[in-house]
Short mmCIF file of C-alpha atoms (C1' of nucleotides) in Angstrom, two decimals:
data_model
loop_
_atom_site.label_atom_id
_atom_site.label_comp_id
_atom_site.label_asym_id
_atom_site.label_seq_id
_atom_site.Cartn_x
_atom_site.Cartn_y
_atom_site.Cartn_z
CA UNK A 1 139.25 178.73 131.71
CA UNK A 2 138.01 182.31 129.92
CA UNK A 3 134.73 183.26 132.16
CA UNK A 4 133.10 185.81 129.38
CA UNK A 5 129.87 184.91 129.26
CA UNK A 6 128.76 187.16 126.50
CA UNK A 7 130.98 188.07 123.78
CA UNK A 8 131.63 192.02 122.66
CA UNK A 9 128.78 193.38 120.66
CA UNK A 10 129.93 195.26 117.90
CA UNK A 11 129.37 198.77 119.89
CA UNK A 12 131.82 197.63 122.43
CA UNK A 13 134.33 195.96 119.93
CA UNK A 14 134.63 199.68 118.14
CA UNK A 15 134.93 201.02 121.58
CA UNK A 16 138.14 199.14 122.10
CA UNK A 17 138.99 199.19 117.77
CA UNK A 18 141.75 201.30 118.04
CA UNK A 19 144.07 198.73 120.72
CA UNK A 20 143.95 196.10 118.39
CA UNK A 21 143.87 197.41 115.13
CA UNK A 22 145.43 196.41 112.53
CA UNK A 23 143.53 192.93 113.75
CA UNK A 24 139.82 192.79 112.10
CA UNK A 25 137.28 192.92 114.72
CA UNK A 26 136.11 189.90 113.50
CA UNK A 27 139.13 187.99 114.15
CA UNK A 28 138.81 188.89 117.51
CA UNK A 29 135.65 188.01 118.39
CA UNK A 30 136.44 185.03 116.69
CA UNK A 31 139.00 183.87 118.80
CA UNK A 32 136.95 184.87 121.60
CA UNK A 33 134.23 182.82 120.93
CA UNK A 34 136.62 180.10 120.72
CA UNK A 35 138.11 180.38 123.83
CA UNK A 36 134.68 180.39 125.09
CA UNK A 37 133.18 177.55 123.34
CA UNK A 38 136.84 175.67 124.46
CA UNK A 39 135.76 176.17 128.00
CA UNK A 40 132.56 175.29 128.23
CA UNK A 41 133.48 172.01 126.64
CA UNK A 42 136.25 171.42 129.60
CA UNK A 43 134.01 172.43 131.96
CA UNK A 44 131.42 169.74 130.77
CA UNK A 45 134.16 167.33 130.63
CA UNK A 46 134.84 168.06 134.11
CA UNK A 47 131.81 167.70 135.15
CA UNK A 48 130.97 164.36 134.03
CA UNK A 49 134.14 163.36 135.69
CA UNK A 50 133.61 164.77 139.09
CA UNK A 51 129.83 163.06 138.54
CA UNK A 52 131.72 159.73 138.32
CA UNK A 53 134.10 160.52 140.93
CA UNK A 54 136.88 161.35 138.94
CA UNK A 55 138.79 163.93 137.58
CA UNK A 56 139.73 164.80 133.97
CA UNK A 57 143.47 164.56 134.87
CA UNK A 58 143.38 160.96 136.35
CA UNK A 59 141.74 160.34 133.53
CA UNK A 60 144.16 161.79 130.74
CA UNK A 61 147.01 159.76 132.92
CA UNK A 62 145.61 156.74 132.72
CA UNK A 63 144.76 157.03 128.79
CA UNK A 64 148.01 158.31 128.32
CA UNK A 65 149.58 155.12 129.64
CA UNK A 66 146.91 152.58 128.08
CA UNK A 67 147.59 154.18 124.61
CA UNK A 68 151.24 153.50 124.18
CA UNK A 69 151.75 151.31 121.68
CA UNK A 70 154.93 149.30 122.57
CA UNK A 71 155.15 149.80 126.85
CA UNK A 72 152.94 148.53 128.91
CA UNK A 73 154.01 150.63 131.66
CA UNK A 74 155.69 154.45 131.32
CA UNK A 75 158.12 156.69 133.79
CA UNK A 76 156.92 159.38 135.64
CA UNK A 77 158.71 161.69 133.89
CA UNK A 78 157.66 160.37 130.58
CA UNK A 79 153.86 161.28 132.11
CA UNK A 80 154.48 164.46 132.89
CA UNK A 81 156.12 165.12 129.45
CA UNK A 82 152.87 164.22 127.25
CA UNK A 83 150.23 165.87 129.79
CA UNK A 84 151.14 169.08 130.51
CA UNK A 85 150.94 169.73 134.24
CA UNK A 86 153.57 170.28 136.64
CA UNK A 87 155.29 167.53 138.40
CA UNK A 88 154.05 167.92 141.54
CA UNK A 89 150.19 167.86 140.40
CA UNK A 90 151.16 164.80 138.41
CA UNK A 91 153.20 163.12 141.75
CA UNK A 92 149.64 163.95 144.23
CA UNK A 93 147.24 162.48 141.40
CA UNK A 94 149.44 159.10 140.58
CA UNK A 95 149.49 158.99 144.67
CA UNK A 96 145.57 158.95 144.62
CA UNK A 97 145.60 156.34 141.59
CA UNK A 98 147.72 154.16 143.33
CA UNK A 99 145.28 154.29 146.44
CA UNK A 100 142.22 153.57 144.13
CA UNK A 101 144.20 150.59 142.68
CA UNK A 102 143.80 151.81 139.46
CA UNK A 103 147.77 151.97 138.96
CA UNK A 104 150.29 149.49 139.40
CA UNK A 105 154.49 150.63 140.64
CA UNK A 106 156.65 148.75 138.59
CA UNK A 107 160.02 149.33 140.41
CA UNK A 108 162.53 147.73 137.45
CA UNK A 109 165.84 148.92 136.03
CA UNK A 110 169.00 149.42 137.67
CA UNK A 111 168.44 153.60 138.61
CA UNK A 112 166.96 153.46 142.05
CA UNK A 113 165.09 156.96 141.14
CA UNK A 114 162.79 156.54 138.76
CA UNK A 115 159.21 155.00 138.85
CA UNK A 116 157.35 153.09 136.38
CA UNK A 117 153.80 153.00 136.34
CA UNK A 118 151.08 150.28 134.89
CA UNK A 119 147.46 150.43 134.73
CA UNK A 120 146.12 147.55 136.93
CA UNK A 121 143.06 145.50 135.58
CA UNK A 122 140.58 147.56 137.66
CA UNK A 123 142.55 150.81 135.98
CA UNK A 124 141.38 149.59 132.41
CA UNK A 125 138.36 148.67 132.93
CA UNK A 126 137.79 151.81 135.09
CA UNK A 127 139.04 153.32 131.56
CA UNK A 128 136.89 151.62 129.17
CA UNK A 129 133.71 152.64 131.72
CA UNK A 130 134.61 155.94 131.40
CA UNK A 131 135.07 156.28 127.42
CA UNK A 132 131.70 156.47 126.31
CA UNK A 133 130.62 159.56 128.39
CA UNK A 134 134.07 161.06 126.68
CA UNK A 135 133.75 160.84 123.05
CA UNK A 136 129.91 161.86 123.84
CA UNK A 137 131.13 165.30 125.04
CA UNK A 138 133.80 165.68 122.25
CA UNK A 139 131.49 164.07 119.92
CA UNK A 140 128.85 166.74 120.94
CA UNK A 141 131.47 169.94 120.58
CA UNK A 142 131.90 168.92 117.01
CA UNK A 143 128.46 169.26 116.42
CA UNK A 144 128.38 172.36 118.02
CA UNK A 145 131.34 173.24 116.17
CA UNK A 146 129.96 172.90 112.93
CA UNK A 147 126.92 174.81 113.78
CA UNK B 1 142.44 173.56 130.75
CA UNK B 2 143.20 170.41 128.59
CA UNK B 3 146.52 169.52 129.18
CA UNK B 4 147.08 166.66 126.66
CA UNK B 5 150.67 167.66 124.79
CA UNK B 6 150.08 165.17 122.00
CA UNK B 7 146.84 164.69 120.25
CA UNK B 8 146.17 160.76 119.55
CA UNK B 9 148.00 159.16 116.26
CA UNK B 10 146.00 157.65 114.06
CA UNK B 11 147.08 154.42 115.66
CA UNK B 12 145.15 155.56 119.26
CA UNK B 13 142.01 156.51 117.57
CA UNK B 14 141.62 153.65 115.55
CA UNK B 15 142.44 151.54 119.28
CA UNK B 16 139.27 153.64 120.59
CA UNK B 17 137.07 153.99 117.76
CA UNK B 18 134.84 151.78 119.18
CA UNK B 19 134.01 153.72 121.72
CA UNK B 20 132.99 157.10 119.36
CA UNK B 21 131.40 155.36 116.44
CA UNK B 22 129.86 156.63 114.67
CA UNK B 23 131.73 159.85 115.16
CA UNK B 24 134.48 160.27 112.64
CA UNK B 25 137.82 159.96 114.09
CA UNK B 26 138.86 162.99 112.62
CA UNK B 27 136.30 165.01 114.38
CA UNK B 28 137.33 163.68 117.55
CA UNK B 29 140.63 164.68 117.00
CA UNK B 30 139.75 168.24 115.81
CA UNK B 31 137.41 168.58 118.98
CA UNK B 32 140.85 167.77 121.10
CA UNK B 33 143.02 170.11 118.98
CA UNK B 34 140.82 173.16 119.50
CA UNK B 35 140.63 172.00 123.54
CA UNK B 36 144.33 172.01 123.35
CA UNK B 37 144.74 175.44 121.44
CA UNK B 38 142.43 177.01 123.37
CA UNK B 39 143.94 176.23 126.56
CA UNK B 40 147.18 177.37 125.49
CA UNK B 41 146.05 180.57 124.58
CA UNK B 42 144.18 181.28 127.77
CA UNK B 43 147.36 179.74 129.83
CA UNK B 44 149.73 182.93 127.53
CA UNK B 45 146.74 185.17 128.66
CA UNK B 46 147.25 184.33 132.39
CA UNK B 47 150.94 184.57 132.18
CA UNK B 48 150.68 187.83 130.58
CA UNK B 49 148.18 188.62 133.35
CA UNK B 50 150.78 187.64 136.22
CA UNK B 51 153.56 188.98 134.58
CA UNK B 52 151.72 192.48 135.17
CA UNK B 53 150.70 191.70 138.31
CA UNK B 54 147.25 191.04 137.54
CA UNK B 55 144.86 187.86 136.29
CA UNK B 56 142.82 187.15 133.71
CA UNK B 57 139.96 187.24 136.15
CA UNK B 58 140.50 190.91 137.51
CA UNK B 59 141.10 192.73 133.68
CA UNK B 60 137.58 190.69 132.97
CA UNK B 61 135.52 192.27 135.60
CA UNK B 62 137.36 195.36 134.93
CA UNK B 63 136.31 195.57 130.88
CA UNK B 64 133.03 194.46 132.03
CA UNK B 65 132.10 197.07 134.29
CA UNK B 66 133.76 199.56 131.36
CA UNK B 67 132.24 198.19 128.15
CA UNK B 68 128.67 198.82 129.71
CA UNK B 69 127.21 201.35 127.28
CA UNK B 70 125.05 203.60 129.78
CA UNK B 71 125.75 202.63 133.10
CA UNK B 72 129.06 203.60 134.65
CA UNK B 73 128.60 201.43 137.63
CA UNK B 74 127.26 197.53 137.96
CA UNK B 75 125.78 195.91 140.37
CA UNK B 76 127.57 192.67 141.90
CA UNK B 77 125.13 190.10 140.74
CA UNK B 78 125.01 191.93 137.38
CA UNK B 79 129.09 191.13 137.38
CA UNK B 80 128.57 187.62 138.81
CA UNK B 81 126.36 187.46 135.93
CA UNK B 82 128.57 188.41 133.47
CA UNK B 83 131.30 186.41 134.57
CA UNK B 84 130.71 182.89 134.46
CA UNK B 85 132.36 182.25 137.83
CA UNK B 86 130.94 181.47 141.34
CA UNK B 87 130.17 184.58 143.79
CA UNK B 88 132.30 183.51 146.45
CA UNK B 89 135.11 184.32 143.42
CA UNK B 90 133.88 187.27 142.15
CA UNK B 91 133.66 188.35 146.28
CA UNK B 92 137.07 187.78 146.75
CA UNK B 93 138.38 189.12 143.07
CA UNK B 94 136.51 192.73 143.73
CA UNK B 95 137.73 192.84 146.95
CA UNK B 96 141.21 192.70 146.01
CA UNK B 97 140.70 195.56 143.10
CA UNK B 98 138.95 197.55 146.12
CA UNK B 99 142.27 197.46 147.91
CA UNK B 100 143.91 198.63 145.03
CA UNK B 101 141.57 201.44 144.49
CA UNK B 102 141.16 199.82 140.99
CA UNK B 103 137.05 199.79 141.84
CA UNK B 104 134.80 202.10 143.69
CA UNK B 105 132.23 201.25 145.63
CA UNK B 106 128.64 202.75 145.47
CA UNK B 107 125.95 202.45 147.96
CA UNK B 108 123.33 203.77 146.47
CA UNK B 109 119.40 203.01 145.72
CA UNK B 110 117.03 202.02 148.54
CA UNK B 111 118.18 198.34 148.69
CA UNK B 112 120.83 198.17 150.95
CA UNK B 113 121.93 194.87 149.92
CA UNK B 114 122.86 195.98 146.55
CA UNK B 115 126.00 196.91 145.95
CA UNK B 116 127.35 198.61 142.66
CA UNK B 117 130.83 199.14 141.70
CA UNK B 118 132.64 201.76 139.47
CA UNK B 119 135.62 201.82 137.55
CA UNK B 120 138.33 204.33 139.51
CA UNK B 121 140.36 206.84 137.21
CA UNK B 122 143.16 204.49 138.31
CA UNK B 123 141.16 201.25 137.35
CA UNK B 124 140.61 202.51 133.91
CA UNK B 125 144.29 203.78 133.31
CA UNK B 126 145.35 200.26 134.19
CA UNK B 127 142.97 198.44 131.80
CA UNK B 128 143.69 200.49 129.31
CA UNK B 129 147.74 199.97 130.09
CA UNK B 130 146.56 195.82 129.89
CA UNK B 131 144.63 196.24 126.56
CA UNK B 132 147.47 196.48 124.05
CA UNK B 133 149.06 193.08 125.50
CA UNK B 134 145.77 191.54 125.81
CA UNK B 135 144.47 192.05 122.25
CA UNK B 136 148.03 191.25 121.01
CA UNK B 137 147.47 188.26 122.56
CA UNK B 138 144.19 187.24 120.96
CA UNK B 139 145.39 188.77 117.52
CA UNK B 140 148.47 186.14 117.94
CA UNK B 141 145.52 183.45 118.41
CA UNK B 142 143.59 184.28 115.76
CA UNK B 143 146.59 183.98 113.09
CA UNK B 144 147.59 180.77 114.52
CA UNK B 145 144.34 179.34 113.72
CA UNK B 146 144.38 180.18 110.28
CA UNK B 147 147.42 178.75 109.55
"C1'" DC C 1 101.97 194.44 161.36
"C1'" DC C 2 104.41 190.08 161.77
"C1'" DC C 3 106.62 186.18 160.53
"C1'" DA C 4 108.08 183.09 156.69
"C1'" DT C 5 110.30 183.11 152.37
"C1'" DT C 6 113.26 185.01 149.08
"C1'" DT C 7 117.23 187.63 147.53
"C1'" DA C 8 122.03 189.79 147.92
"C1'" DG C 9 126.24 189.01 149.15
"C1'" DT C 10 129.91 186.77 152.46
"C1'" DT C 11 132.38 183.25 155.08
"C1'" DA C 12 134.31 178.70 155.62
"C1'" DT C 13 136.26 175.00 153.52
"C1'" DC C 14 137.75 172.12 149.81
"C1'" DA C 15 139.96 170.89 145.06
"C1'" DT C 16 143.41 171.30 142.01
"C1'" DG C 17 146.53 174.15 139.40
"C1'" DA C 18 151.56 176.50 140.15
"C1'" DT C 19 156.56 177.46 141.84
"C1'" DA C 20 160.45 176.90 144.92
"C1'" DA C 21 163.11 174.29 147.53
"C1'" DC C 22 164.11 169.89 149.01
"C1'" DT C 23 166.08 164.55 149.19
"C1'" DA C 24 168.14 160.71 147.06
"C1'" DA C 25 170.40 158.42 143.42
"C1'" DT C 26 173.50 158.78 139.41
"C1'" DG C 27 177.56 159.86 136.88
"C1'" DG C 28 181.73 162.00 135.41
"C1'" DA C 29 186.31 164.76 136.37
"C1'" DG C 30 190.27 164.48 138.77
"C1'" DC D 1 187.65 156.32 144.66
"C1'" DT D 2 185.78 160.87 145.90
"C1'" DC D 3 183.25 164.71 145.34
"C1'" DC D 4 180.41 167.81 142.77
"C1'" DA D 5 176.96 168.56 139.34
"C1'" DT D 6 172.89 166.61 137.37
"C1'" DT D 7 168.61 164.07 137.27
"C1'" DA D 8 164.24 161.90 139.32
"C1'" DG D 9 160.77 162.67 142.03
"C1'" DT D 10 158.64 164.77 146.54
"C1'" DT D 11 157.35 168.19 150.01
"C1'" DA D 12 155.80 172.72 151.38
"C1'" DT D 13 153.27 176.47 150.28
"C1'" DC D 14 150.51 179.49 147.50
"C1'" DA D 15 146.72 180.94 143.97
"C1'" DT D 16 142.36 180.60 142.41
"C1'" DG D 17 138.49 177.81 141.02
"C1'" DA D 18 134.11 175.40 143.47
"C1'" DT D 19 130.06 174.30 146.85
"C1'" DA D 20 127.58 174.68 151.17
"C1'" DA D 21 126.11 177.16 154.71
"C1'" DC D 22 125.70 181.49 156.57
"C1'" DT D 23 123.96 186.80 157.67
"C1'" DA D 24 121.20 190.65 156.62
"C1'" DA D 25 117.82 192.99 154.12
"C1'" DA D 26 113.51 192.92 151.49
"C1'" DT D 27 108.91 191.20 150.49
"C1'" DG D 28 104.41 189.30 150.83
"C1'" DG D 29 100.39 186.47 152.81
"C1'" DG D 30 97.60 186.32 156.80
#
DNA sequence: CCCATTTAGTTATCATGATAACTAATGGAG
DNA sequence: CTCCATTAGTTATCATGATAACTAAATGGG
């Protein structure tokens, strides 16, 4: 998260010119307000997860394995690979999915290590109750965006 | 942070677009793509912090106290203010750069709640020292989005 | 002037990210 | 077949964000 509430006024920004140059000032306070916009979109996001008692990682897991097109269930490691969070965040929060019910272990294939993982019924349709509030926020950033 | 590796295929947001409509897919996807290239900037930004021994969180309260135009000391709620982060943070962050003499504390005015804080001759060397990396940084970010 | 309320900042505790070091199963060289 | 290196995932511990509840000083109505 980048905490800057207010972004460089143009005083400050010539104050500092002369470490970034040849970079237009501009182009910094560009990106800045980026990062800045970025984060208060996450943090909203979090929010309305933690207001459903949730978290935006559980949530990312589970989409991640609902939105596979072939597999109906996906390794561990195949998780961690498309969210990008260490392995032992991802190993805790699959633990507390599998409490909730929301996930399913699907111990198949011949190597004893590795783990498959299924979203049980109650997993989707905790999902699907969660989507609209989603694609609200990100449908309200673009707005913002574009303004 | 937004830790989603790959952004949905068109596939996946056609399988959802129920749930946005009528948001255009492709705004939904853009929304996600600036989540995810914002938090990968801010992620290099921390590393670059740590790698100097520092965080993103310190070097902000440090440029905040020194981009003030008249004052050359701030008050803590002024900083809290600033910095979009809880007090209990900003407590613990400025009490670290006090034990590296990176800050100065200064008692003064008839309140004695208040406490104001002052960049030390060492606590500006190092920002400055933290500046060329930093803005190299957000310069990096700001071509990237171009492109 | 006194006590209740407000304000400034801190302490205690929790949540969730990271890295390092670990266990257990696999697999390949000899 | 045996043993060592590799791979899959977990455990232990730390870093840094949050909220709630606290202490101490200031303020204001009676």
């Amino acid at each position: 998260m980048f905490f800057l509430k207010d972004l460089p006024t143009p005083a400050m920004t010539s104050k500092y010119a002369r470490f970034f140059a040849p970079v237009e000032p501009e182009q910094i306070v560009g990106v800045l307000a980026d990062l800045r916009r970025a984060s208060l979109t996450i943090r909203r996001l979090e929010a309305y997860f933690r207001e459903n008692d949730f978290s935006l990682l559980r949530f990312l897991i589970l989409i991640i394995i609902d939105r596979e097109p072939e597999k109906e269930a996906l390794q561990f490691s195949e998780i961690v690979e498309k969210v990008d969070v260490s392995k032992p965040v991802v190993t805790r929060t699959i633990k507390s999915l599998l409490e909730d019910d929301l996930l399913m272990l699907r111990c198949e294939g011949s190597d004893k290590r590795m783990k498959m993982y299924a979203l049980s019924k109650e997993g989707r349709s905790r999902l699907e109750s969660l989507f609209p509030g989603y694609f609200k926020l990100l449908g309200d950033a673009a707005e913002g965006e574009s303004s």
